Amino acid sequence: MLRTALRNVLAHKARLIMTVLSVMLGVAFVAGTLVFGDTTANAFRTAAVTSLKGVAVSVQSPVQPGAAAAGGPDGKPASTLNTALAHKIRALPGVAAVRPTVNGEVTVAGKDGLPVNTDKARQNLATNYLPGKDSRISLKEGRGPASEGELALDAKTAEKAGYEIGDTVRFAIDGPALAKKLVGTVSTEDPQVNAGGTLTLFDTRTAQKLFLHPGQFHEIAVAAKDGTDHRELTDRVRALLPDKGAKAISGEDLAAEQADRIVEGTGALTKALLGFAGIALFIGAFIIANTFTMLIAQRSREIALMRAVGASCRQVVRSVLIEAALLGLGASAAGFVLGLGIAVAMRPLLNASGTGLPDGPLVISSGTLVWSLVVGVLITVLAAWLPSRKAAKIAPVMALSSVDQAPPARAVVARNVLGALLTGAGVLVMVYVSTLTTTAKSNLMTAMLGGVLTLVGVIVLAPLLSRPLITLAGQATSRLFGVTGKLAKENALRNPRRTAATASALMVGLALVTGLTVVGHSTERALVAESTQGLSADYKVSNGSLSGTGLDVGAAAKIARVPGVATAVPTTSAGFDTKGGFAMITGTDPKAFGKAARLDFRAGSLRDIGPGKIAVSDELADKGGLKVGDTLNAGTTTGRAGKERKVKLKVVAVYAKTPTTQDALGTLADVLPYSDNKKLEEVLVKAEPGQAAGLERKIRAALGDSPLMEVQSHEQAVNDGGRAINLVLKMMYGLLGMALLISVLGVVNTLAMSVFERTREIGMLRAIGLDRSGIKQMVRLESVVISMFGAALGIGTGIFLAWAGSGMASSTMDTYETVLPWGQLGIFLALALVIGVLAAIWPARRAARLNMLQSIQSS
């Protein structure tokens, strides 16, 4: 049977090429993902080990950079690590050197006055420069900072900002802009900096003055003498630490902790990519099953002869499965090699978008090779199992008299019943999901189960659905293209199972793409609504510091004096416990607020708000049973007021809640004392008619031109609301592109083998007058009909799944509602049409080139 299987593989190389490609691409995705994950994790571990080179013990302060806890009269945090402790550690036996460091966050302004890095996901790091002691940092040009008026930058930041040695660099920490002279540039292997962050260096005294207090540090790195036991040294260092949260950890343990975090971080990315690889392999399984089903139908006489000479059912099944295993093994080996190329290409592609992955050698583990081969062979064998069972059931006499037997009526009924049950169960689960209002893990798992059941049910029902949908499409092709259009429809309906299997591969890919697109488009609309709904202001001014220090109370008055500004409205917020639950109250100037925002009042108005008098949203009023005239007893939950206080606020108005006004609206004087920093969060700016253009520069200048200032126009708010979602969608489209490519191979494969099956029929059509162009048009239209059938199922299923998940999405975004992107859905339909045309190019040319007489004589 092994020789028979090998002979069959070699005898049908051309017919199996598309199957080989689909398996190869799926395995390449798996192998590339695993190799990329191992390579990235190893590169990060190497970078972490390099950064800890020579560190035997790390002494860390409980006060981290950017901490908001006040440690002195100046409001700066205080660290328990100081110069005296550093001297004590240096005096311990076995200590070779100590490296005390001060860390912080600095936002650097470019020569154009705008911040160099506005992406809050990336770090703007700062530290003290220790010449010759810090192996993580290498001087590239100039020298290190040595006095209070000097600083150094990493070379990439200096280039991006347009600075050269000797220029004055403007920067900010959490307040007004500062300026120092650039005396040097450095290079670093810090992944955070290479990922698009910035690094600013000061001398030690200046760093302490900016981020801590004189003589204090965030960390003390300890180097050991040769032969010193690091764990024993860690214990000796630990004994010197004050009992105030500081900790000492050995360099080995710290490296292990960082390695665990790296594995966790890269593991999440690897799992996500493997999910898409699984989708690609799942789609490829349709092609494999379709291919073997068609091959078995074409080789029915051969199988009958094997049965006639004594081959048992098990031997027939074994022959087909061995053939599938050989095919899967060869395709998987080729896919593994292709996967190595994918892994090599992924790092520069991701770095082009600013990911900043470190360099490192390609890591190819034996486990990756084994899993790639096992997955490819297993998927191929499983996909070929049902066709092999069908082959074993062919009776020798019946097979000798027919090329392609129709499936028994009982099997058709059983399939339709199973499909209806699966689809019904999936729809019921998704309808239940649509009622869920939280994104708890159990709810997400339920949604995934419902989605899988729905998709599988539609796949099983596809042969039943194909007849009405393809008949409908066939009416259009018949009217537009006449005889060839009618022949295309009949060919597509001739074997509903085959047509359904071919269309299902495309359906799965388009269902996922459509679902992601609808969710992404709806989320983008919701984010835009959250940032702009209810606002008529032209600009929104805030502090971009990651520590959230806010704006000075006098910022609104300064902005109001800028020429061209009509109104500057100060706003802040505080949290309160109320009868209706936790609530956020916005404090503002009620008289000016109406000029920069739009509120729909159910009762009362802005004019009624005053000291001790607030307006509440309709949502809070419903939850707390509040109405105009009631007194709200609110307990403070934020701020630095010490013990909890109760505040009595009278409800004088009720308005429709918007994202910008939150749960309640009061005066600035009532809310400001209970805000986190006793500062403003935002200033809403309304410009004079025709004066909005160019106000950003003037507003920045009025507030000291600090790079921390975020002056965002209405248009920028809209663009920023959808930027992150668009980036995610583009990445998802790229990953799902592999699945769509495999589905195209499925259409090509089915058409090519169908042309082989219908060789005699095509010859007869040519004999009665259908020319070569007519044959091409017939095959093309058949391909288009199958593709459009798959697109209709995929887009419809994707929209349903996206709608069902809208309840969970709205739990995190009040403004979320399902919005169909009609333009993009139209593009998907057009894409399916193009796929149908392109997939038919080779099969159509092959059909048109068949010799008429030889085709008629073929068996």
PDB file of N, CA, C and O in Angstrom, residues 572-631:
ATOM      1  N   THR A 572     -12.007  70.214  35.729  1.00  0.00           N
ATOM      2  CA  THR A 572     -11.311  69.183  36.490  1.00  0.00           C
ATOM      3  C   THR A 572     -12.360  68.184  36.927  1.00  0.00           C
ATOM      4  O   THR A 572     -13.560  68.348  36.645  1.00  0.00           O
ATOM      5  N   SER A 573     -11.955  67.126  37.603  1.00  0.00           N
ATOM      6  CA  SER A 573     -12.936  66.129  38.030  1.00  0.00           C
ATOM      7  C   SER A 573     -12.486  65.470  39.321  1.00  0.00           C
ATOM      8  O   SER A 573     -11.306  65.492  39.675  1.00  0.00           O
ATOM      9  N   ALA A 574     -13.436  64.904  40.029  1.00  0.00           N
ATOM     10  CA  ALA A 574     -13.171  64.197  41.275  1.00  0.00           C
ATOM     11  C   ALA A 574     -14.168  63.061  41.402  1.00  0.00           C
ATOM     12  O   ALA A 574     -15.271  63.111  40.844  1.00  0.00           O
ATOM     13  N   GLY A 575     -13.783  62.047  42.144  1.00  0.00           N
ATOM     14  CA  GLY A 575     -14.661  60.907  42.352  1.00  0.00           C
ATOM     15  C   GLY A 575     -15.385  61.010  43.682  1.00  0.00           C
ATOM     16  O   GLY A 575     -14.813  61.426  44.692  1.00  0.00           O
ATOM     17  N   PHE A 576     -16.652  60.637  43.674  1.00  0.00           N
ATOM     18  CA  PHE A 576     -17.474  60.664  44.880  1.00  0.00           C
ATOM     19  C   PHE A 576     -18.281  59.378  44.977  1.00  0.00           C
ATOM     20  O   PHE A 576     -18.658  58.797  43.950  1.00  0.00           O
ATOM     21  N   ASP A 577     -18.526  58.958  46.222  1.00  0.00           N
ATOM     22  CA  ASP A 577     -19.457  57.861  46.456  1.00  0.00           C
ATOM     23  C   ASP A 577     -20.833  58.456  46.686  1.00  0.00           C
ATOM     24  O   ASP A 577     -21.012  59.321  47.561  1.00  0.00           O
ATOM     25  N   THR A 578     -21.794  58.028  45.904  1.00  0.00           N
ATOM     26  CA  THR A 578     -23.151  58.555  46.009  1.00  0.00           C
ATOM     27  C   THR A 578     -24.132  57.406  46.197  1.00  0.00           C
ATOM     28  O   THR A 578     -23.763  56.221  46.121  1.00  0.00           O
ATOM     29  N   LYS A 579     -25.378  57.751  46.398  1.00  0.00           N
ATOM     30  CA  LYS A 579     -26.423  56.746  46.554  1.00  0.00           C
ATOM     31  C   LYS A 579     -26.536  55.889  45.293  1.00  0.00           C
ATOM     32  O   LYS A 579     -26.884  54.711  45.356  1.00  0.00           O
ATOM     33  N   GLY A 580     -26.249  56.480  44.142  1.00  0.00           N
ATOM     34  CA  GLY A 580     -26.322  55.744  42.879  1.00  0.00           C
ATOM     35  C   GLY A 580     -25.037  55.016  42.530  1.00  0.00           C
ATOM     36  O   GLY A 580     -24.895  54.484  41.443  1.00  0.00           O
ATOM     37  N   GLY A 581     -24.065  54.990  43.471  1.00  0.00           N
ATOM     38  CA  GLY A 581     -22.789  54.340  43.227  1.00  0.00           C
ATOM     39  C   GLY A 581     -21.685  55.359  43.027  1.00  0.00           C
ATOM     40  O   GLY A 581     -21.867  56.565  43.234  1.00  0.00           O
ATOM     41  N   PHE A 582     -20.519  54.880  42.602  1.00  0.00           N
ATOM     42  CA  PHE A 582     -19.383  55.776  42.372  1.00  0.00           C
ATOM     43  C   PHE A 582     -19.693  56.694  41.197  1.00  0.00           C
ATOM     44  O   PHE A 582     -20.230  56.260  40.174  1.00  0.00           O
ATOM     45  N   ALA A 583     -19.362  57.966  41.347  1.00  0.00           N
ATOM     46  CA  ALA A 583     -19.664  58.942  40.294  1.00  0.00           C
ATOM     47  C   ALA A 583     -18.504  59.900  40.127  1.00  0.00           C
ATOM     48  O   ALA A 583     -17.807  60.233  41.093  1.00  0.00           O
ATOM     49  N   MET A 584     -18.281  60.335  38.891  1.00  0.00           N
ATOM     50  CA  MET A 584     -17.274  61.346  38.590  1.00  0.00           C
ATOM     51  C   MET A 584     -17.980  62.677  38.348  1.00  0.00           C
ATOM     52  O   MET A 584     -18.894  62.768  37.520  1.00  0.00           O
ATOM     53  N   ILE A 585     -17.574  63.695  39.100  1.00  0.00           N
ATOM     54  CA  ILE A 585     -18.181  65.018  38.983  1.00  0.00           C
ATOM     55  C   ILE A 585     -17.190  65.959  38.316  1.00  0.00           C
ATOM     56  O   ILE A 585     -16.029  66.069  38.741  1.00  0.00           O
ATOM     57  N   THR A 586     -17.607  66.610  37.266  1.00  0.00           N
ATOM     58  CA  THR A 586     -16.786  67.578  36.547  1.00  0.00           C
ATOM     59  C   THR A 586     -17.005  68.959  37.147  1.00  0.00           C
ATOM     60  O   THR A 586     -18.140  69.399  37.308  1.00  0.00           O
ATOM     61  N   GLY A 587     -15.896  69.621  37.473  1.00  0.00           N
ATOM     62  CA  GLY A 587     -15.963  70.989  37.966  1.00  0.00           C
ATOM     63  C   GLY A 587     -15.558  71.961  36.883  1.00  0.00           C
ATOM     64  O   GLY A 587     -14.575  71.729  36.159  1.00  0.00           O
ATOM     65  N   THR A 588     -16.292  73.065  36.732  1.00  0.00           N
ATOM     66  CA  THR A 588     -16.013  74.017  35.665  1.00  0.00           C
ATOM     67  C   THR A 588     -16.621  75.370  36.006  1.00  0.00           C
ATOM     68  O   THR A 588     -17.168  75.571  37.096  1.00  0.00           O
ATOM     69  N   ASP A 589     -16.526  76.282  35.060  1.00  0.00           N
ATOM     70  CA  ASP A 589     -17.206  77.577  35.164  1.00  0.00           C
ATOM     71  C   ASP A 589     -18.519  77.446  34.399  1.00  0.00           C
ATOM     72  O   ASP A 589     -18.534  77.446  33.169  1.00  0.00           O
ATOM     73  N   PRO A 590     -19.654  77.304  35.104  1.00  0.00           N
ATOM     74  CA  PRO A 590     -20.916  77.030  34.414  1.00  0.00           C
ATOM     75  C   PRO A 590     -21.277  78.089  33.382  1.00  0.00           C
ATOM     76  O   PRO A 590     -21.857  77.759  32.338  1.00  0.00           O
ATOM     77  N   LYS A 591     -20.960  79.354  33.630  1.00  0.00           N
ATOM     78  CA  LYS A 591     -21.331  80.406  32.693  1.00  0.00           C
ATOM     79  C   LYS A 591     -20.585  80.259  31.369  1.00  0.00           C
ATOM     80  O   LYS A 591     -21.139  80.511  30.300  1.00  0.00           O
ATOM     81  N   ALA A 592     -19.324  79.869  31.448  1.00  0.00           N
ATOM     82  CA  ALA A 592     -18.523  79.742  30.221  1.00  0.00           C
ATOM     83  C   ALA A 592     -18.669  78.374  29.570  1.00  0.00           C
ATOM     84  O   ALA A 592     -18.438  78.223  28.364  1.00  0.00           O
ATOM     85  N   PHE A 593     -19.057  77.370  30.350  1.00  0.00           N
ATOM     86  CA  PHE A 593     -19.079  75.999  29.836  1.00  0.00           C
ATOM     87  C   PHE A 593     -20.018  75.843  28.647  1.00  0.00           C
ATOM     88  O   PHE A 593     -19.733  75.091  27.705  1.00  0.00           O
ATOM     89  N   GLY A 594     -21.129  76.526  28.668  1.00  0.00           N
ATOM     90  CA  GLY A 594     -22.091  76.401  27.581  1.00  0.00           C
ATOM     91  C   GLY A 594     -21.575  76.893  26.243  1.00  0.00           C
ATOM     92  O   GLY A 594     -22.114  76.528  25.192  1.00  0.00           O
ATOM     93  N   LYS A 595     -20.503  77.704  26.246  1.00  0.00           N
ATOM     94  CA  LYS A 595     -19.937  78.202  24.990  1.00  0.00           C
ATOM     95  C   LYS A 595     -18.990  77.190  24.335  1.00  0.00           C
ATOM     96  O   LYS A 595     -18.656  77.320  23.157  1.00  0.00           O
ATOM     97  N   ALA A 596     -18.521  76.208  25.140  1.00  0.00           N
ATOM     98  CA  ALA A 596     -17.565  75.230  24.607  1.00  0.00           C
ATOM     99  C   ALA A 596     -18.127  73.815  24.561  1.00  0.00           C
ATOM    100  O   ALA A 596     -17.460  72.907  24.085  1.00  0.00           O
ATOM    101  N   ALA A 597     -19.338  73.614  25.089  1.00  0.00           N
ATOM    102  CA  ALA A 597     -19.935  72.287  25.114  1.00  0.00           C
ATOM    103  C   ALA A 597     -21.435  72.395  24.849  1.00  0.00           C
ATOM    104  O   ALA A 597     -22.039  73.450  25.024  1.00  0.00           O
ATOM    105  N   ARG A 598     -21.992  71.255  24.427  1.00  0.00           N
ATOM    106  CA  ARG A 598     -23.424  71.194  24.145  1.00  0.00           C
ATOM    107  C   ARG A 598     -24.058  70.163  25.069  1.00  0.00           C
ATOM    108  O   ARG A 598     -23.685  68.986  25.040  1.00  0.00           O
ATOM    109  N   LEU A 599     -24.992  70.604  25.895  1.00  0.00           N
ATOM    110  CA  LEU A 599     -25.688  69.709  26.810  1.00  0.00           C
ATOM    111  C   LEU A 599     -27.184  69.759  26.535  1.00  0.00           C
ATOM    112  O   LEU A 599     -27.747  70.827  26.273  1.00  0.00           O
ATOM    113  N   ASP A 600     -27.789  68.593  26.629  1.00  0.00           N
ATOM    114  CA  ASP A 600     -29.238  68.487  26.431  1.00  0.00           C
ATOM    115  C   ASP A 600     -29.876  68.323  27.815  1.00  0.00           C
ATOM    116  O   ASP A 600     -29.810  67.243  28.417  1.00  0.00           O
ATOM    117  N   PHE A 601     -30.447  69.380  28.344  1.00  0.00           N
ATOM    118  CA  PHE A 601     -30.997  69.357  29.697  1.00  0.00           C
ATOM    119  C   PHE A 601     -32.424  68.815  29.698  1.00  0.00           C
ATOM    120  O   PHE A 601     -33.284  69.237  28.915  1.00  0.00           O
ATOM    121  N   ARG A 602     -32.670  67.864  30.607  1.00  0.00           N
ATOM    122  CA  ARG A 602     -34.006  67.325  30.824  1.00  0.00           C
ATOM    123  C   ARG A 602     -34.794  68.221  31.796  1.00  0.00           C
ATOM    124  O   ARG A 602     -36.014  68.295  31.726  1.00  0.00           O
ATOM    125  N   ALA A 603     -34.056  68.841  32.713  1.00  0.00           N
ATOM    126  CA  ALA A 603     -34.662  69.750  33.692  1.00  0.00           C
ATOM    127  C   ALA A 603     -33.601  70.740  34.133  1.00  0.00           C
ATOM    128  O   ALA A 603     -32.426  70.392  34.238  1.00  0.00           O
ATOM    129  N   GLY A 604     -33.984  71.976  34.372  1.00  0.00           N
ATOM    130  CA  GLY A 604     -33.025  72.990  34.778  1.00  0.00           C
ATOM    131  C   GLY A 604     -32.132  73.415  33.636  1.00  0.00           C
ATOM    132  O   GLY A 604     -32.356  73.093  32.460  1.00  0.00           O
ATOM    133  N   SER A 605     -31.052  74.145  33.978  1.00  0.00           N
ATOM    134  CA  SER A 605     -30.117  74.625  32.965  1.00  0.00           C
ATOM    135  C   SER A 605     -28.779  74.925  33.619  1.00  0.00           C
ATOM    136  O   SER A 605     -28.616  74.825  34.841  1.00  0.00           O
ATOM    137  N   LEU A 606     -27.793  75.314  32.793  1.00  0.00           N
ATOM    138  CA  LEU A 606     -26.467  75.665  33.312  1.00  0.00           C
ATOM    139  C   LEU A 606     -26.535  76.855  34.262  1.00  0.00           C
ATOM    140  O   LEU A 606     -25.747  76.964  35.206  1.00  0.00           O
ATOM    141  N   ARG A 607     -27.464  77.750  34.005  1.00  0.00           N
ATOM    142  CA  ARG A 607     -27.565  78.962  34.835  1.00  0.00           C
ATOM    143  C   ARG A 607     -27.910  78.629  36.288  1.00  0.00           C
ATOM    144  O   ARG A 607     -27.635  79.409  37.193  1.00  0.00           O
ATOM    145  N   ASP A 608     -28.509  77.450  36.506  1.00  0.00           N
ATOM    146  CA  ASP A 608     -28.908  77.085  37.868  1.00  0.00           C
ATOM    147  C   ASP A 608     -27.742  76.563  38.706  1.00  0.00           C
ATOM    148  O   ASP A 608     -27.850  76.468  39.931  1.00  0.00           O
ATOM    149  N   ILE A 609     -26.644  76.145  38.048  1.00  0.00           N
ATOM    150  CA  ILE A 609     -25.496  75.583  38.770  1.00  0.00           C
ATOM    151  C   ILE A 609     -24.745  76.703  39.470  1.00  0.00           C
ATOM    152  O   ILE A 609     -24.507  77.768  38.902  1.00  0.00           O
ATOM    153  N   GLY A 610     -24.388  76.460  40.730  1.00  0.00           N
ATOM    154  CA  GLY A 610     -23.661  77.451  41.505  1.00  0.00           C
ATOM    155  C   GLY A 610     -23.003  76.795  42.706  1.00  0.00           C
ATOM    156  O   GLY A 610     -22.953  75.548  42.801  1.00  0.00           O
ATOM    157  N   PRO A 611     -22.477  77.551  43.649  1.00  0.00           N
ATOM    158  CA  PRO A 611     -21.838  76.964  44.830  1.00  0.00           C
ATOM    159  C   PRO A 611     -22.784  76.011  45.565  1.00  0.00           C
ATOM    160  O   PRO A 611     -23.898  76.392  45.959  1.00  0.00           O
ATOM    161  N   GLY A 612     -22.354  74.764  45.718  1.00  0.00           N
ATOM    162  CA  GLY A 612     -23.171  73.765  46.399  1.00  0.00           C
ATOM    163  C   GLY A 612     -24.313  73.236  45.566  1.00  0.00           C
ATOM    164  O   GLY A 612     -25.107  72.417  46.050  1.00  0.00           O
ATOM    165  N   LYS A 613     -24.425  73.656  44.305  1.00  0.00           N
ATOM    166  CA  LYS A 613     -25.520  73.240  43.429  1.00  0.00           C
ATOM    167  C   LYS A 613     -24.940  72.571  42.180  1.00  0.00           C
ATOM    168  O   LYS A 613     -24.055  73.126  41.538  1.00  0.00           O
ATOM    169  N   ILE A 614     -25.429  71.383  41.872  1.00  0.00           N
ATOM    170  CA  ILE A 614     -24.887  70.626  40.749  1.00  0.00           C
ATOM    171  C   ILE A 614     -25.996  70.161  39.825  1.00  0.00           C
ATOM    172  O   ILE A 614     -27.175  70.123  40.200  1.00  0.00           O
ATOM    173  N   ALA A 615     -25.594  69.811  38.591  1.00  0.00           N
ATOM    174  CA  ALA A 615     -26.472  69.127  37.646  1.00  0.00           C
ATOM    175  C   ALA A 615     -26.001  67.679  37.550  1.00  0.00           C
ATOM    176  O   ALA A 615     -24.794  67.413  37.609  1.00  0.00           O
ATOM    177  N   VAL A 616     -26.923  66.745  37.446  1.00  0.00           N
ATOM    178  CA  VAL A 616     -26.561  65.334  37.354  1.00  0.00           C
ATOM    179  C   VAL A 616     -27.024  64.779  36.014  1.00  0.00           C
ATOM    180  O   VAL A 616     -27.972  65.288  35.404  1.00  0.00           O
ATOM    181  N   SER A 617     -26.343  63.739  35.552  1.00  0.00           N
ATOM    182  CA  SER A 617     -26.749  63.097  34.300  1.00  0.00           C
ATOM    183  C   SER A 617     -28.017  62.289  34.529  1.00  0.00           C
ATOM    184  O   SER A 617     -28.324  61.873  35.657  1.00  0.00           O
ATOM    185  N   ASP A 618     -28.745  62.048  33.458  1.00  0.00           N
ATOM    186  CA  ASP A 618     -29.963  61.247  33.572  1.00  0.00           C
ATOM    187  C   ASP A 618     -29.658  59.837  34.054  1.00  0.00           C
ATOM    188  O   ASP A 618     -30.455  59.215  34.764  1.00  0.00           O
ATOM    189  N   GLU A 619     -28.461  59.334  33.697  1.00  0.00           N
ATOM    190  CA  GLU A 619     -28.077  57.993  34.132  1.00  0.00           C
ATOM    191  C   GLU A 619     -27.889  57.934  35.646  1.00  0.00           C
ATOM    192  O   GLU A 619     -28.374  57.016  36.319  1.00  0.00           O
ATOM    193  N   LEU A 620     -27.182  58.923  36.219  1.00  0.00           N
ATOM    194  CA  LEU A 620     -26.976  58.964  37.668  1.00  0.00           C
ATOM    195  C   LEU A 620     -28.299  59.222  38.383  1.00  0.00           C
ATOM    196  O   LEU A 620     -28.558  58.672  39.462  1.00  0.00           O
ATOM    197  N   ALA A 621     -29.153  60.059  37.790  1.00  0.00           N
ATOM    198  CA  ALA A 621     -30.455  60.337  38.395  1.00  0.00           C
ATOM    199  C   ALA A 621     -31.292  59.064  38.482  1.00  0.00           C
ATOM    200  O   ALA A 621     -31.956  58.814  39.503  1.00  0.00           O
ATOM    201  N   ASP A 622     -31.256  58.242  37.446  1.00  0.00           N
ATOM    202  CA  ASP A 622     -32.016  56.994  37.459  1.00  0.00           C
ATOM    203  C   ASP A 622     -31.456  56.015  38.497  1.00  0.00           C
ATOM    204  O   ASP A 622     -32.218  55.368  39.226  1.00  0.00           O
ATOM    205  N   LYS A 623     -30.112  55.902  38.543  1.00  0.00           N
ATOM    206  CA  LYS A 623     -29.499  54.969  39.485  1.00  0.00           C
ATOM    207  C   LYS A 623     -29.740  55.378  40.938  1.00  0.00           C
ATOM    208  O   LYS A 623     -29.977  54.531  41.802  1.00  0.00           O
ATOM    209  N   GLY A 624     -29.627  56.670  41.207  1.00  0.00           N
ATOM    210  CA  GLY A 624     -29.735  57.143  42.581  1.00  0.00           C
ATOM    211  C   GLY A 624     -31.111  57.632  42.960  1.00  0.00           C
ATOM    212  O   GLY A 624     -31.318  58.086  44.103  1.00  0.00           O
ATOM    213  N   GLY A 625     -32.076  57.560  42.030  1.00  0.00           N
ATOM    214  CA  GLY A 625     -33.407  58.044  42.323  1.00  0.00           C
ATOM    215  C   GLY A 625     -33.425  59.540  42.616  1.00  0.00           C
ATOM    216  O   GLY A 625     -34.145  60.008  43.503  1.00  0.00           O
ATOM    217  N   LEU A 626     -32.617  60.304  41.867  1.00  0.00           N
ATOM    218  CA  LEU A 626     -32.485  61.741  42.119  1.00  0.00           C
ATOM    219  C   LEU A 626     -33.384  62.548  41.192  1.00  0.00           C
ATOM    220  O   LEU A 626     -33.635  62.152  40.051  1.00  0.00           O
ATOM    221  N   LYS A 627     -33.808  63.695  41.702  1.00  0.00           N
ATOM    222  CA  LYS A 627     -34.576  64.637  40.898  1.00  0.00           C
ATOM    223  C   LYS A 627     -34.223  66.044  41.358  1.00  0.00           C
ATOM    224  O   LYS A 627     -33.553  66.239  42.387  1.00  0.00           O
ATOM    225  N   VAL A 628     -34.625  67.010  40.574  1.00  0.00           N
ATOM    226  CA  VAL A 628     -34.336  68.400  40.903  1.00  0.00           C
ATOM    227  C   VAL A 628     -34.903  68.733  42.290  1.00  0.00           C
ATOM    228  O   VAL A 628     -36.063  68.419  42.596  1.00  0.00           O
ATOM    229  N   GLY A 629     -34.066  69.348  43.122  1.00  0.00           N
ATOM    230  CA  GLY A 629     -34.457  69.703  44.476  1.00  0.00           C
ATOM    231  C   GLY A 629     -33.916  68.771  45.534  1.00  0.00           C
ATOM    232  O   GLY A 629     -33.889  69.124  46.724  1.00  0.00           O
ATOM    233  N   ASP A 630     -33.462  67.553  45.130  1.00  0.00           N
ATOM    234  CA  ASP A 630     -32.899  66.616  46.101  1.00  0.00           C
ATOM    235  C   ASP A 630     -31.509  67.065  46.539  1.00  0.00           C
ATOM    236  O   ASP A 630     -30.812  67.791  45.810  1.00  0.00           O
ATOM    237  N   THR A 631     -31.093  66.595  47.707  1.00  0.00           N
ATOM    238  CA  THR A 631     -29.736  66.855  48.205  1.00  0.00           C
ATOM    239  C   THR A 631     -28.917  65.576  48.106  1.00  0.00           C
ATOM    240  O   THR A 631     -29.341  64.513  48.571  1.00  0.00           O
TER     241      THR A 631
END
